[in-house]
JSON list of C-alpha atoms in Angstrom, two decimals:
[
{"chain": "H", "resi": 26, "resn": "ARG", "atom": "CA", "xyz": [0.03, 0.32, 0.02]},
{"chain": "H", "resi": 27, "resn": "SER", "atom": "CA", "xyz": [1.25, 3.49, -0.42]},
{"chain": "H", "resi": 28, "resn": "GLY", "atom": "CA", "xyz": [3.79, 4.38, 2.34]},
{"chain": "H", "resi": 29, "resn": "THR", "atom": "CA", "xyz": [5.29, 0.81, 2.50]},
{"chain": "H", "resi": 30, "resn": "GLY", "atom": "CA", "xyz": [8.48, 2.25, 0.90]},
{"chain": "H", "resi": 31, "resn": "LYS", "atom": "CA", "xyz": [8.54, 1.39, -2.48]},
{"chain": "H", "resi": 32, "resn": "SER", "atom": "CA", "xyz": [9.63, 3.97, -4.40]},
{"chain": "H", "resi": 33, "resn": "VAL", "atom": "CA", "xyz": [12.27, 4.64, -1.12]},
{"chain": "H", "resi": 34, "resn": "LEU", "atom": "CA", "xyz": [13.74, 1.12, -1.93]},
{"chain": "H", "resi": 35, "resn": "LEU", "atom": "CA", "xyz": [14.03, 1.48, -5.60]},
{"chain": "H", "resi": 36, "resn": "HIS", "atom": "CA", "xyz": [16.15, 4.93, -4.76]},
{"chain": "H", "resi": 37, "resn": "TYR", "atom": "CA", "xyz": [18.22, 3.03, -2.48]},
{"chain": "H", "resi": 38, "resn": "ILE", "atom": "CA", "xyz": [19.09, 0.81, -4.95]},
{"chain": "H", "resi": 39, "resn": "LEU", "atom": "CA", "xyz": [19.75, 3.08, -8.11]},
{"chain": "H", "resi": 40, "resn": "THR", "atom": "CA", "xyz": [22.29, 4.88, -5.49]},
{"chain": "H", "resi": 41, "resn": "THR", "atom": "CA", "xyz": [23.79, 1.53, -4.30]},
{"chain": "H", "resi": 42, "resn": "THR", "atom": "CA", "xyz": [24.44, 0.58, -8.36]},
{"chain": "H", "resi": 43, "resn": "SER", "atom": "CA", "xyz": [25.03, 3.74, -9.42]},
{"chain": "H", "resi": 44, "resn": "GLN", "atom": "CA", "xyz": [28.17, 3.78, -6.77]},
{"chain": "H", "resi": 45, "resn": "ALA", "atom": "CA", "xyz": [28.92, 0.63, -8.13]},
{"chain": "H", "resi": 46, "resn": "PHE", "atom": "CA", "xyz": [29.10, 1.26, -11.48]},
{"chain": "H", "resi": 47, "resn": "LEU", "atom": "CA", "xyz": [31.18, 4.09, -10.77]},
{"chain": "H", "resi": 48, "resn": "ASN", "atom": "CA", "xyz": [33.57, 2.63, -8.82]},
{"chain": "H", "resi": 49, "resn": "THR", "atom": "CA", "xyz": [33.99, -1.16, -10.10]},
{"chain": "H", "resi": 50, "resn": "LYS", "atom": "CA", "xyz": [32.73, -0.73, -13.71]},
{"chain": "H", "resi": 51, "resn": "GLU", "atom": "CA", "xyz": [29.83, -2.97, -13.13]},
{"chain": "H", "resi": 52, "resn": "THR", "atom": "CA", "xyz": [28.14, -3.80, -16.71]},
{"chain": "H", "resi": 53, "resn": "LEU", "atom": "CA", "xyz": [24.38, -3.05, -15.83]},
{"chain": "H", "resi": 54, "resn": "ILE", "atom": "CA", "xyz": [23.26, 1.14, -15.79]},
{"chain": "H", "resi": 55, "resn": "PRO", "atom": "CA", "xyz": [20.72, 1.82, -13.38]},
{"chain": "H", "resi": 56, "resn": "VAL", "atom": "CA", "xyz": [17.94, 3.67, -14.61]},
{"chain": "H", "resi": 57, "resn": "LEU", "atom": "CA", "xyz": [15.12, 4.72, -12.39]},
{"chain": "H", "resi": 58, "resn": "ILE", "atom": "CA", "xyz": [12.17, 6.02, -14.48]},
{"chain": "H", "resi": 59, "resn": "ASP", "atom": "CA", "xyz": [8.98, 7.11, -12.37]},
{"chain": "H", "resi": 60, "resn": "LEU", "atom": "CA", "xyz": [6.02, 6.29, -13.77]},
{"chain": "H", "resi": 61, "resn": "ARG", "atom": "CA", "xyz": [3.59, 9.48, -12.14]},
{"chain": "H", "resi": 62, "resn": "THR", "atom": "CA", "xyz": [6.06, 11.50, -14.62]},
{"chain": "H", "resi": 63, "resn": "HIS", "atom": "CA", "xyz": [6.02, 10.24, -18.08]},
{"chain": "H", "resi": 64, "resn": "LEU", "atom": "CA", "xyz": [2.95, 9.59, -19.76]},
{"chain": "H", "resi": 65, "resn": "LEU", "atom": "CA", "xyz": [3.12, 5.97, -21.71]},
{"chain": "H", "resi": 66, "resn": "SER", "atom": "CA", "xyz": [1.62, 6.76, -24.80]},
{"chain": "H", "resi": 67, "resn": "GLU", "atom": "CA", "xyz": [3.57, 5.75, -27.32]},
{"chain": "H", "resi": 68, "resn": "GLN", "atom": "CA", "xyz": [6.46, 5.74, -26.06]},
{"chain": "H", "resi": 69, "resn": "SER", "atom": "CA", "xyz": [9.16, 2.89, -25.96]},
{"chain": "H", "resi": 70, "resn": "VAL", "atom": "CA", "xyz": [10.72, 1.75, -22.85]},
{"chain": "H", "resi": 71, "resn": "GLU", "atom": "CA", "xyz": [13.97, 2.71, -25.16]},
{"chain": "H", "resi": 72, "resn": "GLU", "atom": "CA", "xyz": [12.36, 5.54, -25.07]},
{"chain": "H", "resi": 73, "resn": "LEU", "atom": "CA", "xyz": [11.86, 5.99, -21.62]},
{"chain": "H", "resi": 74, "resn": "VAL", "atom": "CA", "xyz": [15.22, 4.80, -20.64]},
{"chain": "H", "resi": 75, "resn": "GLY", "atom": "CA", "xyz": [16.67, 7.52, -23.58]},
{"chain": "H", "resi": 76, "resn": "MET", "atom": "CA", "xyz": [14.85, 10.26, -21.52]},
{"chain": "H", "resi": 77, "resn": "GLU", "atom": "CA", "xyz": [15.47, 9.56, -17.78]},
{"chain": "H", "resi": 78, "resn": "LEU", "atom": "CA", "xyz": [19.25, 9.20, -19.70]},
{"chain": "H", "resi": 79, "resn": "ALA", "atom": "CA", "xyz": [19.20, 12.59, -20.86]},
{"chain": "H", "resi": 80, "resn": "GLY", "atom": "CA", "xyz": [17.78, 14.98, -18.05]},
{"chain": "H", "resi": 81, "resn": "SER", "atom": "CA", "xyz": [20.66, 13.20, -15.85]},
{"chain": "H", "resi": 82, "resn": "GLY", "atom": "CA", "xyz": [23.15, 14.97, -18.45]},
{"chain": "H", "resi": 83, "resn": "VAL", "atom": "CA", "xyz": [24.27, 11.37, -20.52]},
{"chain": "H", "resi": 84, "resn": "GLU", "atom": "CA", "xyz": [22.93, 11.38, -23.93]},
{"chain": "H", "resi": 85, "resn": "LEU", "atom": "CA", "xyz": [23.36, 8.43, -26.17]},
{"chain": "H", "resi": 86, "resn": "PRO", "atom": "CA", "xyz": [23.14, 8.69, -29.82]},
{"chain": "H", "resi": 87, "resn": "GLU", "atom": "CA", "xyz": [19.53, 6.11, -30.12]},
{"chain": "H", "resi": 88, "resn": "ASP", "atom": "CA", "xyz": [21.86, 3.29, -31.51]},
{"chain": "H", "resi": 89, "resn": "ILE", "atom": "CA", "xyz": [24.10, 3.13, -29.44]},
{"chain": "H", "resi": 90, "resn": "LEU", "atom": "CA", "xyz": [21.18, 3.30, -26.84]},
{"chain": "H", "resi": 91, "resn": "ILE", "atom": "CA", "xyz": [18.97, 0.55, -28.38]},
{"chain": "H", "resi": 92, "resn": "PHE", "atom": "CA", "xyz": [22.54, -1.81, -28.83]},
{"chain": "H", "resi": 93, "resn": "LEU", "atom": "CA", "xyz": [23.43, -1.50, -25.42]},
{"chain": "H", "resi": 94, "resn": "ILE", "atom": "CA", "xyz": [19.45, -1.73, -23.88]},
{"chain": "H", "resi": 95, "resn": "ARG", "atom": "CA", "xyz": [19.64, -5.01, -27.09]},
{"chain": "H", "resi": 96, "resn": "LYS", "atom": "CA", "xyz": [23.13, -6.25, -25.21]},
{"chain": "H", "resi": 97, "resn": "GLY", "atom": "CA", "xyz": [21.46, -6.38, -21.74]},
{"chain": "H", "resi": 98, "resn": "GLY", "atom": "CA", "xyz": [22.78, -3.09, -20.28]},
{"chain": "H", "resi": 99, "resn": "PHE", "atom": "CA", "xyz": [20.43, -1.98, -18.25]},
{"chain": "H", "resi": 100, "resn": "LEU", "atom": "CA", "xyz": [18.68, -2.33, -14.67]},
{"chain": "H", "resi": 101, "resn": "ILE", "atom": "CA", "xyz": [15.58, -0.35, -14.99]},
{"chain": "H", "resi": 102, "resn": "LEU", "atom": "CA", "xyz": [13.63, 0.40, -11.90]},
{"chain": "H", "resi": 103, "resn": "ILE", "atom": "CA", "xyz": [10.20, 1.34, -12.63]},
{"chain": "H", "resi": 104, "resn": "ASP", "atom": "CA", "xyz": [8.15, 2.76, -9.82]},
{"chain": "H", "resi": 105, "resn": "SER", "atom": "CA", "xyz": [4.16, 4.29, -9.71]},
{"chain": "H", "resi": 106, "resn": "LEU", "atom": "CA", "xyz": [2.95, 0.91, -11.20]},
{"chain": "H", "resi": 107, "resn": "ASN", "atom": "CA", "xyz": [-0.47, 1.96, -10.23]},
{"chain": "H", "resi": 108, "resn": "GLU", "atom": "CA", "xyz": [-0.31, 4.90, -11.27]},
{"chain": "H", "resi": 109, "resn": "VAL", "atom": "CA", "xyz": [-0.43, 4.21, -14.83]},
{"chain": "H", "resi": 110, "resn": "ASP", "atom": "CA", "xyz": [-3.40, 2.60, -17.87]},
{"chain": "H", "resi": 111, "resn": "GLU", "atom": "CA", "xyz": [-2.53, -1.63, -16.69]},
{"chain": "H", "resi": 112, "resn": "GLU", "atom": "CA", "xyz": [-3.95, -1.27, -20.87]},
{"chain": "H", "resi": 113, "resn": "ARG", "atom": "CA", "xyz": [-1.33, 0.91, -21.32]},
{"chain": "H", "resi": 114, "resn": "LEU", "atom": "CA", "xyz": [1.25, -0.98, -19.19]},
{"chain": "H", "resi": 115, "resn": "HIS", "atom": "CA", "xyz": [0.57, -4.00, -21.02]},
{"chain": "H", "resi": 116, "resn": "HIS", "atom": "CA", "xyz": [1.30, -2.69, -24.12]},
{"chain": "H", "resi": 117, "resn": "THR", "atom": "CA", "xyz": [4.74, -0.81, -23.56]},
{"chain": "H", "resi": 118, "resn": "PHE", "atom": "CA", "xyz": [6.39, -3.50, -21.16]},
{"chain": "H", "resi": 119, "resn": "HIS", "atom": "CA", "xyz": [5.15, -6.82, -22.46]},
{"chain": "H", "resi": 120, "resn": "ALA", "atom": "CA", "xyz": [6.90, -6.26, -25.86]},
{"chain": "H", "resi": 121, "resn": "PHE", "atom": "CA", "xyz": [10.01, -5.05, -24.05]},
{"chain": "H", "resi": 122, "resn": "LEU", "atom": "CA", "xyz": [9.76, -8.00, -20.97]},
{"chain": "H", "resi": 123, "resn": "ASN", "atom": "CA", "xyz": [10.31, -10.10, -24.24]},
{"chain": "H", "resi": 124, "resn": "ARG", "atom": "CA", "xyz": [12.60, -8.66, -26.59]},
{"chain": "H", "resi": 125, "resn": "ASP", "atom": "CA", "xyz": [14.79, -7.18, -24.25]},
{"chain": "H", "resi": 126, "resn": "ALA", "atom": "CA", "xyz": [14.74, -10.09, -21.44]},
{"chain": "H", "resi": 127, "resn": "TYR", "atom": "CA", "xyz": [18.83, -9.51, -20.75]},
{"chain": "H", "resi": 128, "resn": "ASN", "atom": "CA", "xyz": [18.15, -6.35, -19.05]},
{"chain": "H", "resi": 129, "resn": "TRP", "atom": "CA", "xyz": [17.17, -6.15, -14.96]},
{"chain": "H", "resi": 130, "resn": "VAL", "atom": "CA", "xyz": [13.78, -4.84, -14.62]},
{"chain": "H", "resi": 131, "resn": "ILE", "atom": "CA", "xyz": [12.69, -3.97, -10.80]},
{"chain": "H", "resi": 132, "resn": "PHE", "atom": "CA", "xyz": [8.85, -2.86, -10.88]},
{"chain": "H", "resi": 133, "resn": "ALA", "atom": "CA", "xyz": [7.14, -1.05, -7.54]},
{"chain": "H", "resi": 134, "resn": "GLY", "atom": "CA", "xyz": [3.55, -0.85, -7.66]},
{"chain": "H", "resi": 135, "resn": "GLN", "atom": "CA", "xyz": [1.02, -1.83, -4.64]},
{"chain": "H", "resi": 136, "resn": "TYR", "atom": "CA", "xyz": [-0.58, -5.38, -7.19]},
{"chain": "H", "resi": 137, "resn": "ASP", "atom": "CA", "xyz": [0.91, -7.30, -10.04]},
{"chain": "H", "resi": 138, "resn": "PRO", "atom": "CA", "xyz": [-0.53, -5.66, -13.53]},
{"chain": "H", "resi": 139, "resn": "PHE", "atom": "CA", "xyz": [1.36, -8.40, -15.11]},
{"chain": "H", "resi": 140, "resn": "GLU", "atom": "CA", "xyz": [0.28, -11.65, -14.15]},
{"chain": "H", "resi": 141, "resn": "ARG", "atom": "CA", "xyz": [3.51, -13.22, -15.57]},
{"chain": "H", "resi": 142, "resn": "SER", "atom": "CA", "xyz": [5.47, -16.40, -14.62]},
{"chain": "H", "resi": 143, "resn": "ASP", "atom": "CA", "xyz": [8.56, -15.33, -14.85]},
{"chain": "H", "resi": 144, "resn": "ILE", "atom": "CA", "xyz": [8.45, -12.13, -12.98]},
{"chain": "H", "resi": 145, "resn": "ARG", "atom": "CA", "xyz": [9.46, -13.24, -9.29]},
{"chain": "H", "resi": 146, "resn": "HIS", "atom": "CA", "xyz": [7.16, -11.10, -6.78]},
{"chain": "H", "resi": 147, "resn": "TYR", "atom": "CA", "xyz": [8.59, -9.40, -3.38]},
{"chain": "H", "resi": 148, "resn": "GLN", "atom": "CA", "xyz": [6.22, -8.06, -0.77]},
{"chain": "H", "resi": 149, "resn": "LEU", "atom": "CA", "xyz": [7.23, -5.42, 1.73]},
{"chain": "H", "resi": 150, "resn": "THR", "atom": "CA", "xyz": [6.56, -6.44, 5.12]},
{"chain": "H", "resi": 151, "resn": "GLU", "atom": "CA", "xyz": [4.40, -4.24, 7.56]},
{"chain": "H", "resi": 152, "resn": "ILE", "atom": "CA", "xyz": [6.30, -2.76, 10.53]},
{"chain": "H", "resi": 153, "resn": "THR", "atom": "CA", "xyz": [6.17, -4.99, 13.70]},
{"chain": "H", "resi": 154, "resn": "GLU", "atom": "CA", "xyz": [4.98, -3.40, 16.89]},
{"chain": "H", "resi": 155, "resn": "LEU", "atom": "CA", "xyz": [8.63, -4.36, 18.83]},
{"chain": "H", "resi": 156, "resn": "GLN", "atom": "CA", "xyz": [10.38, -2.04, 15.50]},
{"chain": "H", "resi": 157, "resn": "ALA", "atom": "CA", "xyz": [7.33, 0.26, 16.04]},
{"chain": "H", "resi": 158, "resn": "ARG", "atom": "CA", "xyz": [8.01, 0.68, 19.39]},
{"chain": "H", "resi": 159, "resn": "THR", "atom": "CA", "xyz": [11.81, 0.91, 19.25]},
{"chain": "H", "resi": 160, "resn": "TYR", "atom": "CA", "xyz": [11.35, 3.88, 16.05]},
{"chain": "H", "resi": 161, "resn": "LEU", "atom": "CA", "xyz": [9.26, 6.04, 18.97]},
{"chain": "H", "resi": 162, "resn": "ILE", "atom": "CA", "xyz": [11.69, 5.68, 21.29]},
{"chain": "H", "resi": 163, "resn": "GLU", "atom": "CA", "xyz": [14.83, 6.58, 19.15]},
{"chain": "H", "resi": 164, "resn": "SER", "atom": "CA", "xyz": [12.32, 9.81, 17.96]},
{"chain": "H", "resi": 165, "resn": "THR", "atom": "CA", "xyz": [11.36, 10.51, 20.84]},
{"chain": "H", "resi": 166, "resn": "GLY", "atom": "CA", "xyz": [13.45, 9.54, 23.75]},
{"chain": "H", "resi": 167, "resn": "TYR", "atom": "CA", "xyz": [10.63, 8.47, 25.39]},
{"chain": "H", "resi": 168, "resn": "ASP", "atom": "CA", "xyz": [8.33, 4.36, 25.42]},
{"chain": "H", "resi": 169, "resn": "ILE", "atom": "CA", "xyz": [5.47, 6.10, 24.84]},
{"chain": "H", "resi": 170, "resn": "TRP", "atom": "CA", "xyz": [3.81, 2.63, 22.86]},
{"chain": "H", "resi": 171, "resn": "THR", "atom": "CA", "xyz": [1.29, 1.89, 25.71]},
{"chain": "H", "resi": 172, "resn": "ARG", "atom": "CA", "xyz": [0.16, 4.96, 26.28]},
{"chain": "H", "resi": 173, "resn": "LEU", "atom": "CA", "xyz": [-0.69, 5.50, 22.64]},
{"chain": "H", "resi": 174, "resn": "PRO", "atom": "CA", "xyz": [-4.28, 5.29, 21.44]},
{"chain": "H", "resi": 175, "resn": "THR", "atom": "CA", "xyz": [-5.42, 1.53, 19.26]},
{"chain": "H", "resi": 176, "resn": "GLU", "atom": "CA", "xyz": [-5.34, 3.61, 16.38]},
{"chain": "H", "resi": 177, "resn": "ALA", "atom": "CA", "xyz": [-2.37, 5.16, 16.55]},
{"chain": "H", "resi": 178, "resn": "LYS", "atom": "CA", "xyz": [-0.56, 1.53, 17.10]},
{"chain": "H", "resi": 179, "resn": "ILE", "atom": "CA", "xyz": [-2.38, 0.32, 13.59]},
{"chain": "H", "resi": 180, "resn": "LEU", "atom": "CA", "xyz": [-0.93, 3.26, 11.72]},
{"chain": "H", "resi": 181, "resn": "ALA", "atom": "CA", "xyz": [2.49, 2.64, 13.28]},
{"chain": "H", "resi": 182, "resn": "SER", "atom": "CA", "xyz": [2.82, -0.78, 10.91]},
{"chain": "H", "resi": 183, "resn": "ASN", "atom": "CA", "xyz": [3.22, 1.60, 8.06]},
{"chain": "H", "resi": 184, "resn": "PRO", "atom": "CA", "xyz": [6.56, 3.43, 7.59]},
{"chain": "H", "resi": 185, "resn": "GLN", "atom": "CA", "xyz": [5.56, 6.66, 6.27]},
{"chain": "H", "resi": 186, "resn": "ASP", "atom": "CA", "xyz": [2.51, 6.37, 8.93]},
{"chain": "H", "resi": 187, "resn": "LEU", "atom": "CA", "xyz": [5.17, 5.85, 12.17]},
{"chain": "H", "resi": 188, "resn": "VAL", "atom": "CA", "xyz": [7.05, 9.04, 10.44]},
{"chain": "H", "resi": 189, "resn": "LEU", "atom": "CA", "xyz": [4.53, 11.11, 11.07]},
{"chain": "H", "resi": 190, "resn": "LEU", "atom": "CA", "xyz": [3.30, 9.88, 14.47]},
{"chain": "H", "resi": 191, "resn": "SER", "atom": "CA", "xyz": [6.75, 10.29, 15.17]},
{"chain": "H", "resi": 192, "resn": "GLU", "atom": "CA", "xyz": [6.46, 14.01, 14.40]},
{"chain": "H", "resi": 193, "resn": "ILE", "atom": "CA", "xyz": [3.40, 14.22, 15.90]},
{"chain": "H", "resi": 194, "resn": "LEU", "atom": "CA", "xyz": [4.50, 13.42, 19.25]},
{"chain": "H", "resi": 195, "resn": "GLN", "atom": "CA", "xyz": [7.64, 15.93, 19.16]},
{"chain": "H", "resi": 196, "resn": "SER", "atom": "CA", "xyz": [4.64, 18.28, 20.19]},
{"chain": "H", "resi": 197, "resn": "THR", "atom": "CA", "xyz": [1.70, 16.53, 21.66]},
{"chain": "H", "resi": 198, "resn": "THR", "atom": "CA", "xyz": [1.22, 13.75, 24.26]},
{"chain": "H", "resi": 199, "resn": "PRO", "atom": "CA", "xyz": [0.86, 10.11, 23.21]},
{"chain": "H", "resi": 200, "resn": "GLU", "atom": "CA", "xyz": [-3.04, 10.62, 24.58]},
{"chain": "H", "resi": 201, "resn": "ASP", "atom": "CA", "xyz": [-3.89, 13.58, 22.72]},
{"chain": "H", "resi": 202, "resn": "VAL", "atom": "CA", "xyz": [-2.67, 11.79, 19.30]},
{"chain": "H", "resi": 203, "resn": "PRO", "atom": "CA", "xyz": [-5.58, 12.18, 17.31]}
]
């Protein structure tokens, strides 16, 4: 669901693989494509990769880009699957996944729009009560878990909501959490 850390995880993967690429000459070039900022009208995945590279100051001639993609030189990170029409996703990505199977692709979304047996699925788990309690102790300096309303404890299972709860607790008592 929203706020579980899908986008944060993709940015972390981008950062760590970018550093590995620069430091060890890894063969995969990481590219993050956020579908909230792209209209999947008639753009191919290759064009999306080219636009992201150009936006980062890396411009490759189209024939070189296509050669690298066909060779499998990319780790393509796709964020916000649930923000795009499912039919458009199928049209854009099925052909790419079949044609350019040598690239690594990680999709992040709230559901699996592809239902392909060749795509592995992973789910981010919710935060446990112990993790939430520990985080709140570290961020507030107090063990206030038992004083929180039940609704706030339920919210604390989501990373984004837990951070918000922590911010609220900086200026109010646990009993006064809305």
